Coordinates of C-alpha atoms and ligand atoms in Angstrom, one line a residue:
Chain A
X1 CA -28.5 -0.1 28.4
X2 CA -25.4 2.0 28.4
X3 CA -23.5 2.4 25.2
X4 CA -20.1 2.0 26.9
X5 CA -19.4 0.5 30.3
X6 CA -15.9 0.3 31.6
X7 CA -15.1 -1.5 34.8
X8 CA -11.9 -1.6 36.9
X9 CA -9.6 -0.9 34.0
X10 CA -5.9 -1.2 34.8
X11 CA -2.7 -0.8 32.9
X12 CA 0.9 0.0 33.8
X13 CA 4.0 0.7 31.8
X14 CA 7.0 -0.6 33.7
X15 CA 6.5 0.8 37.2
X16 CA 4.0 3.5 36.1
X17 CA 0.3 2.9 36.6
X18 CA -0.9 4.9 33.7
X19 CA -4.6 3.9 34.3
X20 CA -5.6 2.7 37.7
X21 CA -9.0 1.2 38.5
X22 CA -10.9 3.2 35.9
X23 CA -14.7 3.1 35.7
X24 CA -17.0 4.9 33.4
X25 CA -20.5 4.5 32.0
X26 CA -21.7 6.4 28.9
X27 CA -25.4 6.4 28.0
X28 CA -26.5 6.1 24.4
X29 CA -26.5 9.4 22.6
X30 CA -24.5 11.2 25.3
X31 CA -21.7 13.6 24.6
X32 CA -19.2 12.8 27.3
X33 CA -16.0 14.5 28.2
X34 CA -12.7 13.1 29.5
X35 CA -10.5 15.7 31.0
X36 CA -7.4 15.9 33.2
X37 CA -3.9 17.5 33.3
X38 CA -1.1 16.5 30.9
X39 CA 0.0 12.9 31.4
X40 CA -3.1 12.0 33.4
X41 CA -3.7 8.9 31.2
X42 CA -6.5 10.1 28.9
X43 CA -5.0 9.0 25.6
X44 CA -4.1 5.7 27.3
X45 CA -7.8 5.2 28.1
X46 CA -8.5 5.6 24.4
X47 CA -5.8 3.1 23.5
X48 CA -7.3 0.6 25.9
X49 CA -10.8 1.1 24.6
X50 CA -9.6 0.6 21.0
X51 CA -7.4 -2.4 21.6
X52 CA -4.1 -0.7 21.0
X53 CA -3.1 -1.8 24.5
X54 CA -4.5 -4.8 26.4
X55 CA -5.6 -4.0 29.9
X56 CA -4.0 -5.9 32.8
X57 CA -7.4 -6.0 34.4
X58 CA -10.9 -4.9 33.9
X59 CA -13.7 -5.2 31.3
X60 CA -15.0 -3.1 28.5
X61 CA -18.6 -3.5 27.4
X62 CA -19.8 -1.9 24.2
X63 CA -23.6 -1.8 23.9
X64 CA -23.6 -4.8 26.3
X65 CA -21.0 -6.8 24.4
X66 CA -17.7 -7.7 25.9
X67 CA -14.9 -6.3 23.7
X68 CA -12.0 -6.5 26.2
X69 CA -8.8 -7.6 24.6
X70 CA -10.0 -7.5 21.1
X71 CA -7.7 -6.4 18.3
X72 CA -8.0 -2.8 17.0
X73 CA -9.5 -3.9 13.7
X74 CA -12.2 -5.9 15.5
X75 CA -12.9 -3.2 17.9
X76 CA -13.6 -0.9 14.9
X77 CA -15.9 -3.6 13.4
X78 CA -17.7 -3.8 16.7
X79 CA -18.4 -0.1 16.5
X80 CA -15.7 2.2 18.0
X81 CA -14.0 4.7 15.8
X82 CA -11.4 7.3 16.9
X83 CA -9.3 10.2 16.0
X84 CA -5.7 10.8 17.2
X85 CA -4.1 13.5 19.3
X86 CA -1.3 13.8 16.8
X87 CA -3.1 13.7 13.5
X88 CA -2.8 10.4 11.6
X89 CA -4.2 10.9 8.1
X90 CA -3.3 8.9 5.0
X91 CA -1.4 11.9 3.8
X92 CA -0.6 10.8 0.2
X93 CA -4.3 9.9 -0.5
X94 CA -6.9 12.4 -1.5
X95 CA -9.4 13.8 1.0
X96 CA -12.1 11.7 -0.7
X97 CA -10.0 8.5 -0.6
X98 CA -9.2 9.0 3.1
X99 CA -13.0 8.8 3.8
X100 CA -13.4 5.9 1.3
X101 CA -10.8 3.9 3.3
X102 CA -13.1 4.4 6.2
X103 CA -16.0 2.9 4.2
X104 CA -13.8 -0.2 3.4
X105 CA -15.7 -2.7 5.4
X106 CA -19.2 -1.5 4.5
X107 CA -19.0 -1.3 0.7
X108 CA -17.3 -4.4 -0.6
X109 CA -16.3 -6.2 -3.8
X110 CA -13.7 -8.8 -4.4
X111 CA -10.1 -8.2 -5.5
X112 CA -10.9 -9.8 -8.8
X113 CA -13.9 -7.6 -9.4
X114 CA -11.6 -4.6 -8.9
X115 CA -8.9 -5.8 -11.2
X116 CA -11.3 -6.9 -14.0
X117 CA -13.5 -3.8 -13.5
X118 CA -16.7 -5.8 -13.4
X119 CA -20.0 -3.9 -13.3
X120 CA -20.1 -4.4 -9.5
X121 CA -16.9 -2.4 -9.2
X122 CA -18.4 0.6 -10.9
X123 CA -21.6 0.4 -8.9
X124 CA -20.0 0.1 -5.5
X125 CA -17.4 2.8 -6.3
X126 CA -20.2 5.1 -7.2
X127 CA -22.0 4.4 -4.0
X128 CA -18.8 4.9 -2.0
X129 CA -18.1 8.3 -3.8
X130 CA -21.6 9.4 -3.0
X131 CA -21.4 8.3 0.7
X132 CA -18.0 9.9 1.1
X133 CA -19.1 13.2 -0.4
X134 CA -22.1 13.2 1.9
X135 CA -19.9 12.8 4.9
X136 CA -17.4 15.4 3.7
X137 CA -20.3 17.9 3.2
X138 CA -21.0 17.8 6.9
X139 CA -17.5 19.0 7.5
X140 CA -17.5 21.5 4.7
X141 CA -14.7 19.5 3.0
X142 CA -16.5 18.4 -0.1
X143 CA -14.9 21.1 -2.3
X144 CA -11.5 19.8 -1.3
X145 CA -12.3 16.2 -2.2
X146 CA -9.5 15.9 -4.7
X147 CA -6.8 17.6 -2.6
X148 CA -4.1 15.4 -1.0
X149 CA -4.7 15.1 2.7
X150 CA -1.2 16.4 3.4
X151 CA -2.0 19.6 1.7
X152 CA -5.0 20.5 3.8
X153 CA -4.7 23.3 6.4
X154 CA -4.3 22.0 9.9
X155 CA -7.9 22.7 11.1
X156 CA -9.3 20.8 8.1
X157 CA -7.0 17.9 8.7
X158 CA -8.6 17.5 12.2
X159 CA -12.0 17.6 10.6
X160 CA -11.1 15.0 8.0
X161 CA -10.0 12.6 10.7
X162 CA -13.4 12.9 12.2
X163 CA -15.0 12.3 8.8
X164 CA -12.9 9.3 8.2
X165 CA -13.8 7.8 11.6
X166 CA -17.5 8.5 11.0
X167 CA -17.3 6.6 7.6
X168 CA -16.8 3.4 9.5
X169 CA -20.3 3.8 10.9
X170 CA -19.4 3.6 14.6
X171 CA -21.7 3.4 17.5
X172 CA -19.2 5.3 19.7
X173 CA -16.9 8.0 18.4
X174 CA -13.7 8.8 20.4
X175 CA -12.2 12.2 19.7
X176 CA -8.7 12.9 21.2
X177 CA -8.3 16.7 21.6
X178 CA -10.2 17.6 18.4
X179 CA -9.7 21.3 19.0
X180 CA -6.0 21.2 19.7
X181 CA -4.2 23.9 17.8
X182 CA -7.3 25.6 16.6
X183 CA -8.0 29.3 17.0
X184 CA -11.2 30.4 18.8
X185 CA -13.2 30.8 15.6
X186 CA -12.2 27.3 14.4
X187 CA -13.0 25.9 17.8
X188 CA -16.5 27.4 17.8
X189 CA -17.1 26.0 14.3
X190 CA -15.9 22.6 15.4
X191 CA -18.2 22.6 18.4
X192 CA -21.1 23.3 16.1
X193 CA -20.0 20.5 13.8
X194 CA -19.7 18.0 16.7
X195 CA -23.1 19.0 17.9
X196 CA -24.5 18.5 14.4
X197 CA -22.8 15.1 14.0
X198 CA -24.3 13.9 17.2
X199 CA -27.8 14.8 16.2
X200 CA -27.6 13.9 12.5
X201 CA -25.9 10.5 13.1
X202 CA -27.5 9.9 16.5
X203 CA -24.0 9.4 17.7
X204 CA -22.5 8.7 21.2
X205 CA -19.4 10.7 21.6
X206 CA -16.5 10.6 24.1
X207 CA -14.0 13.4 23.8
X208 CA -10.8 14.4 25.4
X209 CA -10.3 18.1 25.5
X210 CA -8.2 20.8 27.2
X211 CA -10.3 23.7 26.0
X212 CA -12.6 24.3 29.0
X213 CA -14.9 26.5 26.9
X214 CA -15.5 23.6 24.5
X215 CA -16.0 21.1 27.3
X216 CA -18.4 23.2 29.3
X217 CA -20.2 24.2 26.1
X218 CA -21.1 20.8 24.7
X219 CA -20.4 18.0 27.2
X220 CA -23.2 16.7 29.3
X221 CA -21.1 14.6 31.6
X222 CA -17.5 14.6 32.6
X223 CA -14.8 12.3 34.0
X224 CA -11.7 14.0 35.5
X225 CA -8.6 11.9 35.4
X226 CA -5.6 12.7 37.5
X227 CA -2.4 10.5 37.7
X228 CA -4.3 7.6 36.1
X229 CA -7.2 7.7 38.7
X230 CA -10.7 9.1 38.5
X231 CA -10.8 12.3 40.5
X232 CA -14.4 13.1 39.9
X233 CA -17.3 12.1 37.7
X234 CA -20.8 13.4 36.9
X235 CA -22.8 16.2 35.3
X236 CA -20.6 18.9 33.7
X237 CA -21.7 21.8 35.9
X238 CA -21.3 19.8 39.1
X239 CA -17.8 18.5 38.2
X240 CA -16.5 21.8 37.1
X241 CA -17.6 23.3 40.4
X242 CA -16.0 20.6 42.5
X243 CA -13.3 22.2 44.6
X244 CA -10.9 19.2 44.2
X245 CA -11.2 19.5 40.4
X246 CA -10.6 23.2 40.5
X247 CA -7.5 22.6 42.6
X248 CA -6.1 19.7 40.6
X249 CA -6.9 20.7 37.1
X250 CA -8.1 24.2 36.6
X251 CA -5.5 25.7 38.9
X252 CA -5.9 28.4 41.4
Chain B
X1 CA -13.6 10.3 -18.0
X2 CA -11.9 10.4 -14.6
X3 CA -8.3 11.6 -14.2
X4 CA -7.0 8.2 -13.1
X5 CA -8.6 6.5 -16.1
X6 CA -7.1 9.0 -18.5
X7 CA -3.7 8.5 -16.9
X8 CA -4.0 4.7 -17.1
X9 CA -4.9 4.9 -20.8
X10 CA -1.9 7.1 -21.4
X11 CA 0.4 4.6 -19.7
X12 CA -0.9 1.6 -21.7
X13 CA -1.0 3.8 -24.9
X14 CA 2.7 4.6 -24.5
X15 CA 3.5 0.9 -24.5
X16 CA 1.4 0.4 -27.6
X17 CA 3.0 3.3 -29.4
X18 CA 6.5 2.0 -28.5
X19 CA 5.5 -1.4 -29.8
X20 CA 4.3 0.0 -33.2
X21 CA 7.4 2.1 -33.4
X22 CA 9.6 -0.9 -32.8
X23 CA 7.7 -2.9 -35.4
X24 CA 8.2 -0.2 -38.0
X25 CA 11.9 0.0 -37.3
X26 CA 12.1 -3.8 -37.7
X27 CA 10.2 -3.8 -40.9
X28 CA 12.3 -1.1 -42.4
X29 CA 15.4 -2.8 -41.3
X30 CA 16.7 0.2 -39.4
X31 CA 17.4 -1.5 -36.2
X32 CA 20.6 -3.4 -35.3
X33 CA 20.4 -7.1 -34.4
X34 CA 21.8 -6.1 -31.0
X35 CA 18.9 -3.8 -30.4
X36 CA 16.5 -6.5 -31.7
X37 CA 17.9 -8.8 -29.0
X38 CA 17.1 -6.2 -26.4
X39 CA 13.3 -6.0 -27.1
X40 CA 12.2 -8.9 -25.0
X41 CA 14.6 -8.1 -22.1
X42 CA 13.1 -4.5 -22.2
X43 CA 9.6 -6.0 -21.5
X44 CA 11.1 -8.2 -18.8
X45 CA 12.7 -5.3 -17.0
X46 CA 9.6 -3.1 -17.4
X47 CA 7.4 -5.8 -15.9
X48 CA 9.9 -6.2 -13.0
X49 CA 10.0 -2.5 -12.4
X50 CA 6.2 -2.2 -12.4
X51 CA 5.7 -5.2 -10.1
X52 CA 8.4 -4.1 -7.7
X53 CA 6.8 -0.7 -7.5
X54 CA 3.7 -2.4 -6.1
X55 CA 5.8 -3.5 -3.1
X56 CA 8.1 -0.5 -2.7
X57 CA 6.0 2.4 -3.8
X58 CA 2.4 1.3 -3.1
X59 CA 2.8 -0.9 0.0
X60 CA 5.9 1.0 1.2
X61 CA 8.0 -2.0 2.1
X62 CA 11.6 -2.4 0.9
X63 CA 12.3 -5.6 -1.0
X64 CA 15.9 -6.4 -2.1
X65 CA 15.2 -9.8 -3.6
X66 CA 12.9 -9.2 -6.5
X67 CA 15.2 -11.1 -8.8
X68 CA 14.8 -14.1 -6.6
X69 CA 11.1 -14.3 -7.5
X70 CA 12.0 -13.8 -11.2
X71 CA 14.4 -16.7 -10.8
X72 CA 11.7 -19.0 -9.4
X73 CA 9.4 -18.1 -12.3
X74 CA 12.1 -18.6 -14.8
X75 CA 13.4 -22.0 -13.7
X76 CA 10.1 -23.6 -12.8
X77 CA 8.6 -22.6 -16.1
X78 CA 11.7 -23.5 -18.1
X79 CA 11.7 -26.9 -16.4
X80 CA 8.1 -27.4 -17.2
X81 CA 8.5 -26.4 -20.9
X82 CA 11.6 -28.6 -21.4
X83 CA 9.8 -31.6 -19.9
X84 CA 6.8 -31.0 -22.1
X85 CA 9.1 -30.6 -25.2
X86 CA 10.7 -33.9 -24.3
X87 CA 7.7 -36.0 -23.3
X88 CA 4.8 -34.3 -25.1
X89 CA 6.4 -33.0 -28.2
X90 CA 3.2 -32.3 -30.1
X91 CA 1.7 -30.0 -27.5
X92 CA 1.1 -26.6 -29.2
X93 CA 3.7 -24.0 -28.3
X94 CA 1.1 -21.4 -27.3
X95 CA -0.6 -23.8 -24.8
X96 CA 2.8 -24.8 -23.4
X97 CA 3.8 -21.3 -22.9
X98 CA 0.5 -20.4 -21.3
X99 CA 0.8 -23.3 -18.8
X100 CA 4.4 -22.3 -18.1
X101 CA 3.2 -18.8 -17.4
X102 CA 0.6 -20.0 -14.9
X103 CA 3.2 -22.3 -13.2
X104 CA 5.9 -19.6 -13.0
X105 CA 3.6 -16.9 -11.7
X106 CA 1.9 -19.3 -9.2
X107 CA 5.1 -20.6 -7.8
X108 CA 6.7 -17.2 -7.4
X109 CA 3.5 -15.9 -5.8
X110 CA 3.5 -18.9 -3.4
X111 CA 7.1 -18.1 -2.4
X112 CA 6.0 -14.5 -1.9
X113 CA 3.3 -15.7 0.6
X114 CA 5.7 -18.1 2.3
X115 CA 8.2 -15.3 2.9
X116 CA 5.5 -12.7 3.6
X117 CA 3.6 -14.7 6.3
X118 CA 6.4 -14.5 9.0
X119 CA 8.1 -11.3 7.9
X120 CA 5.2 -8.9 7.0
X121 CA 3.8 -9.1 10.5
X122 CA 6.9 -7.4 11.8
X123 CA 7.4 -3.7 11.8
X124 CA 10.6 -2.3 10.4
X125 CA 12.9 -3.2 7.6
X126 CA 12.9 -7.0 8.1
X127 CA 11.5 -7.6 4.7
X128 CA 14.5 -6.0 3.1
X129 CA 16.9 -8.3 4.9
X130 CA 14.9 -11.5 4.4
X131 CA 14.3 -10.9 0.7
X132 CA 17.9 -10.1 0.2
X133 CA 18.9 -13.4 1.7
X134 CA 16.1 -15.2 -0.1
X135 CA 17.3 -14.0 -3.5
X136 CA 20.8 -15.2 -2.9
X137 CA 19.7 -18.5 -1.5
X138 CA 17.5 -19.3 -4.4
X139 CA 20.3 -18.4 -6.9
X140 CA 22.8 -20.6 -5.1
X141 CA 20.5 -23.5 -4.7
X142 CA 19.7 -23.6 -8.4
X143 CA 23.5 -23.5 -9.1
X144 CA 23.9 -26.8 -7.4
X145 CA 20.7 -28.4 -8.4
X146 CA 20.8 -31.4 -10.7
X147 CA 17.6 -32.9 -12.0
X148 CA 16.8 -35.4 -14.7
X149 CA 13.9 -37.5 -15.8
X150 CA 14.1 -40.8 -17.7
X151 CA 12.3 -44.2 -17.9
X152 CA 13.3 -45.0 -14.3
X153 CA 11.8 -41.9 -12.9
X154 CA 13.0 -38.6 -11.5
X155 CA 16.7 -38.3 -10.6
X156 CA 17.8 -35.6 -8.2
X157 CA 21.1 -34.5 -6.7
X158 CA 22.7 -31.5 -5.1
X159 CA 26.3 -32.7 -5.9
X160 CA 27.0 -33.3 -9.5
X161 CA 25.4 -34.6 -12.7
X162 CA 27.3 -37.9 -12.3
X163 CA 25.4 -38.5 -9.0
X164 CA 22.2 -38.6 -10.9
X165 CA 23.2 -42.1 -12.1
X166 CA 21.5 -41.6 -15.4
X167 CA 22.4 -43.6 -18.5
X168 CA 21.4 -40.9 -20.9
X169 CA 22.9 -37.6 -20.1
X170 CA 20.6 -36.0 -22.7
X171 CA 17.7 -36.4 -20.3
X172 CA 19.3 -34.1 -17.7
X173 CA 17.0 -31.2 -17.4
X174 CA 18.6 -28.9 -14.8
X175 CA 22.3 -29.3 -14.9
X176 CA 23.7 -27.3 -11.9
X177 CA 25.6 -24.2 -12.8
X178 CA 25.1 -24.9 -16.5
X179 CA 21.4 -24.5 -15.9
X180 CA 18.7 -25.5 -18.3
X181 CA 19.6 -25.8 -22.0
X182 CA 17.1 -26.2 -24.8
X183 CA 14.1 -24.4 -23.4
X184 CA 11.7 -23.9 -26.3
X185 CA 11.8 -20.3 -27.5
X186 CA 8.1 -19.8 -26.9
X187 CA 8.2 -16.1 -26.2
X188 CA 8.8 -13.1 -28.4
X189 CA 8.5 -9.4 -28.4
X190 CA 4.8 -9.3 -29.1
X191 CA 4.1 -11.7 -26.2
X192 CA 6.4 -9.6 -24.1
X193 CA 4.4 -6.5 -24.8
X194 CA 1.1 -8.3 -24.2
X195 CA 2.4 -9.5 -20.8
X196 CA 3.6 -6.0 -20.0
X197 CA 0.2 -4.5 -20.8
X198 CA -1.5 -7.2 -18.7
X199 CA 0.9 -6.4 -15.8
X200 CA 0.1 -2.7 -16.1
X201 CA -3.7 -3.4 -16.1
X202 CA -3.5 -5.6 -13.1
X203 CA -1.3 -3.3 -11.1
X204 CA -3.1 0.0 -12.1
X205 CA -6.6 -1.5 -11.6
X206 CA -5.5 -2.9 -8.2
X207 CA -4.2 0.4 -7.1
X208 CA -7.3 2.3 -8.0
X209 CA -9.6 -0.1 -6.3
X210 CA -10.8 -0.7 -2.7
X211 CA -7.9 -3.0 -2.1
X212 CA -5.4 -0.6 -3.5
X213 CA -6.6 2.2 -1.2
X214 CA -6.3 -0.2 1.7
X215 CA -2.8 -1.0 0.8
X216 CA -1.8 2.6 0.4
X217 CA -3.5 3.5 3.7
X218 CA -1.2 1.0 5.4
X219 CA 1.8 2.6 3.7
X220 CA 0.7 6.1 4.9
X221 CA -0.2 5.2 8.4
X222 CA -0.5 1.7 9.7
X223 CA -2.0 2.6 13.1
X224 CA -4.7 4.7 11.5
X225 CA -5.5 2.0 9.0
X226 CA -6.0 -0.5 11.8
X227 CA -8.2 2.0 13.6
X228 CA -10.6 2.1 10.6
X229 CA -10.7 -1.7 10.4
X230 CA -8.2 -2.5 7.6
X231 CA -6.8 -6.0 8.0
X232 CA -3.2 -4.9 7.7
X233 CA -1.4 -8.2 7.5
X234 CA -3.8 -9.6 4.9
X235 CA -3.3 -6.6 2.6
X236 CA 0.5 -6.5 3.0
X237 CA 0.5 -10.2 2.0
X238 CA -1.7 -9.6 -1.0
X239 CA 0.4 -6.8 -2.4
X240 CA 3.6 -8.6 -1.8
X241 CA 2.5 -11.9 -3.3
X242 CA 1.0 -10.2 -6.4
X243 CA 4.2 -8.4 -6.8
X244 CA 6.2 -11.6 -6.5
X245 CA 3.9 -13.5 -9.0
X246 CA 4.3 -10.7 -11.5
X247 CA 8.1 -11.0 -11.1
X248 CA 7.6 -14.7 -11.8
X249 CA 5.8 -13.7 -15.1
X250 CA 8.9 -11.6 -16.0
X251 CA 11.0 -14.7 -15.3
X252 CA 8.9 -16.9 -17.5
X253 CA 9.2 -14.4 -20.4
X254 CA 13.0 -14.2 -19.8
X255 CA 13.5 -17.9 -19.7
X256 CA 11.6 -18.6 -22.9
X257 CA 13.6 -16.1 -24.8
X258 CA 16.9 -17.9 -24.2
X259 CA 18.1 -21.3 -25.2
X260 CA 20.4 -21.5 -22.2
X261 CA 19.1 -20.4 -18.7
X262 CA 21.7 -20.1 -16.0
X263 CA 21.4 -18.5 -12.6
X264 CA 24.3 -15.9 -12.7
X265 CA 24.7 -13.1 -10.2
X266 CA 24.2 -10.8 -13.2
X267 CA 20.7 -12.0 -14.1
X268 CA 19.2 -13.3 -10.9
X269 CA 21.5 -12.0 -8.1
X270 CA 21.6 -9.1 -5.8
X271 CA 22.9 -6.8 -8.6
X272 CA 19.8 -7.4 -10.6
X273 CA 17.5 -6.8 -7.6
X274 CA 19.2 -3.5 -7.0
X275 CA 19.0 -2.5 -10.6
X276 CA 15.2 -3.1 -10.5
X277 CA 15.0 -1.0 -7.4
X278 CA 17.0 1.8 -9.2
X279 CA 14.3 1.7 -11.9
X280 CA 11.6 2.2 -9.3
X281 CA 13.4 4.9 -7.3
X282 CA 14.4 6.9 -10.4
X283 CA 11.0 6.5 -12.0
X284 CA 9.3 7.5 -8.9
X285 CA 8.0 5.4 -6.0
X286 CA 4.4 4.7 -6.5
X287 CA 4.6 6.1 -10.0
X288 CA 3.9 3.1 -12.2
X289 CA 4.4 4.8 -15.6
X290 CA 7.6 6.4 -14.3
X291 CA 9.2 3.2 -13.2
X292 CA 8.3 1.6 -16.6
X293 CA 9.9 4.4 -18.5
X294 CA 13.0 4.4 -16.3
X295 CA 13.4 0.7 -16.9
X296 CA 13.3 1.2 -20.7
X297 CA 15.6 4.2 -20.7
X298 CA 18.2 2.7 -18.4
X299 CA 18.2 -0.6 -20.3
X300 CA 18.5 1.0 -23.7
X301 CA 20.9 3.8 -22.8
X302 CA 24.2 1.8 -22.4
X303 CA 23.5 0.1 -25.8
X304 CA 22.7 3.3 -27.5
X305 CA 25.7 5.0 -26.1
X306 CA 27.9 2.1 -27.2
X307 CA 27.6 3.2 -30.8
X308 CA 28.1 6.9 -30.2
X309 CA 30.7 7.5 -27.5
X310 CA 32.0 4.2 -26.5
X311 CA 34.9 5.6 -24.4
X312 CA 32.7 7.7 -22.1
X313 CA 29.7 5.4 -22.1
X314 CA 29.5 4.6 -18.5
X315 CA 30.4 8.2 -17.5
X316 CA 27.4 9.5 -19.5
X317 CA 25.3 6.7 -18.1
X318 CA 26.1 7.8 -14.6
X319 CA 25.5 11.5 -15.4
X320 CA 22.1 10.6 -16.8
X321 CA 21.2 8.6 -13.7
X322 CA 22.0 11.7 -11.6
X323 CA 20.1 14.0 -13.8
X324 CA 17.0 11.7 -13.7
X325 CA 17.2 11.6 -9.9
X326 CA 17.4 15.4 -9.7
X327 CA 14.5 15.8 -12.1
X328 CA 12.3 13.5 -10.1
X329 CA 13.3 14.3 -6.5
X330 CA 14.9 17.8 -6.1
X331 CA 12.4 20.2 -4.6
X332 CA 13.3 23.0 -7.0
X333 CA 12.8 20.7 -9.9
X334 CA 9.4 19.5 -8.6
X335 CA 8.4 23.1 -8.2
X336 CA 9.5 24.0 -11.7
X337 CA 7.7 21.0 -13.2
X338 CA 4.5 22.0 -11.4
X339 CA 4.7 25.5 -12.7
X340 CA 5.5 24.3 -16.2
X341 CA 2.5 22.0 -16.4
X342 CA 0.3 24.6 -14.8
X343 CA 1.3 27.2 -17.5
X344 CA 0.8 24.7 -20.3
X345 CA -2.6 23.9 -19.0
X346 CA -3.5 27.5 -18.6
X347 CA -2.4 28.2 -22.2
X348 CA -4.5 25.3 -23.5
X349 CA -7.5 26.5 -21.6
X350 CA -7.1 30.0 -23.0
X351 CA -6.9 28.5 -26.5
X352 CA -10.0 26.4 -26.1
X353 CA -11.8 29.3 -24.5
X354 CA -10.8 31.4 -27.5
X355 CA -12.2 28.8 -29.8
X356 CA -15.5 28.7 -28.0
X357 CA -15.8 32.5 -28.5
X358 CA -15.3 32.1 -32.2
Ligands
ATP401 N1 3.4 3.1 25.5 C1 3.7 3.7 26.6 N2 4.9 3.3 27.3 C2 5.2 3.9 28.4 N3 4.6 4.9 29.0 C3 3.5 5.3 28.4 C4 3.0 4.7 27.2 N4 1.8 5.4 26.8 C5 1.6 6.3 27.8 N5 2.6 6.3 28.7 C6 2.6 7.1 29.9 O1 1.4 7.1 30.5 C7 1.1 8.4 31.1 C8 -0.3 8.8 30.5 O2 -0.1 9.2 29.2 P1 -1.3 9.7 28.3 O3 -0.7 9.9 26.9 O4 -2.4 8.8 28.4 O5 -1.6 11.1 28.9 P2 -2.7 12.1 28.5 O6 -3.6 12.3 29.6 O7 -3.3 11.8 27.2 O8 -1.8 13.4 28.4 P3 -1.9 14.7 27.3 O9 -2.9 15.6 27.8 O10 -0.5 15.2 27.4 O11 -2.2 14.1 26.0 C9 2.2 9.3 30.7 O12 3.1 9.4 31.9 C10 2.9 8.6 29.6 O13 4.3 8.9 29.6
MG402 MG1 -3.2 12.6 25.3

């Protein structure tokens, strides 16, 4: 069964059809790319998948389960986690606490346990610290655990967002332009990390990216979006050689 | 020992030291009766500042009606205690006060939930507007509220004490603008300090727990918090109602320190809410210890200055306000403070390293 199946998704803002009859199937374990020119509707697709917007039409199946129209919180509990194009960290919390917020629904104790500092509080907090540090290690952020998120350099902030999303133990990870603003070295390193995450956590990943090198380097399949519509879909190499795609997106 | 634990111990320790200091001053008779009268209000204001900081600094929502919750706590508990004094005179004072405390906190918290449910769902500064109105409404309702209990049952009016139709005017409990007289004086400085410490423990432990992180994540970025599965409305309500309940506790403490409780603009109105907000902003939003210290300094200051330079009292008060604000918020000052603490730390480390060599 496919991890994600999207059928006939539609949304418009005023007169603008931002996403128009959108279909996509992502197999379990796949690293899938969503590309397209500026304003094509890529981020809007993410917002539809995560319940930020409700589609006018269409259905979204996650691992066979219908999650169309669910609230963002519930979508996350069903197993979709995301990062944002414009970074959204908890900037006045430490790096460690950012990840621990991601663990919120998996390691629990009651409010009273927290206020009274009952033994369970200490036990669960210890587990959370350990889990959070393990995730941070993957992104080489464990040494900055006590730094405020706002004080991290840009590239590391992007990584921390991925770490926080992973902490929610998703089935499907959505990355919105993870390499935006990174230099070639950082991008290369990020590609390696994404590859590692996928193997290590057995993760299905959908990513939006402008960096063609990154896309062709790691994505197995692609969907090209143009003016809200699917222009082309399929194996990365085939899509990138499609003359229409070259014309619309990659330019002459 | 973790950094936060140490910081929490310092905060509670400060209260303890101040308490011992005050007791020594009282024992040696070197404290004016005016100052003595300020001891319980100091605890009241500190509790108010700490609890408001939970809403403003930790949750990141502006509330302009904190005095309204205090008012609810004060009047409901005073009402209870006076009834008990009248009808169950041999109830021990400690038990009476404890029950009054529970009632005041619960009722204030309940009002917090009632206001929070419609308002906290909205994005924007609606909470500020609604709480502002709430504070004024509560104060004004209490000013026209007449309530008495006698053999015939409960008498109630919103017009005048005569409309209560009571034979014995002694049995009027809430007498409109004249408020409640004869509340038993069940609270004192020691109880105030205990309640302040309890408030600190509740707030600090909440902040440094799973729930506290969720609340702060909403403050920092609501959309991101939702995306990692944080139930935003639930946590907003939790923080706001705990903050309201603790303001209720301050109200109970306040009411049981006075023999006459009236709802004046000065003690329960908009002015009071703004003053608590000033404590929080000057002490540092999200900085619990800071808001407590600001409350104490700004309450003591006008009285201390009265003795020294009575003519320029308010001028000096204003200057100190400005200096505190600069110290806490000016970028240059923040930088300087960081450098200063870093150099002190470095020096301490050198010393301890030197000792180890020896
Ligand atoms: N909430 C909204 N209200 C109105 N219009 C919107 C809204 N969100 C997106 N749009 C419009 O929908 C279109 C698609 O936007 P979207 O952000 O999805 O593009 P994108 O493919 O992510 O572009 P980019 O590469 O620049 O990130 C744009 O024309 C945008 O202005
Ligand atoms: Mg986008």
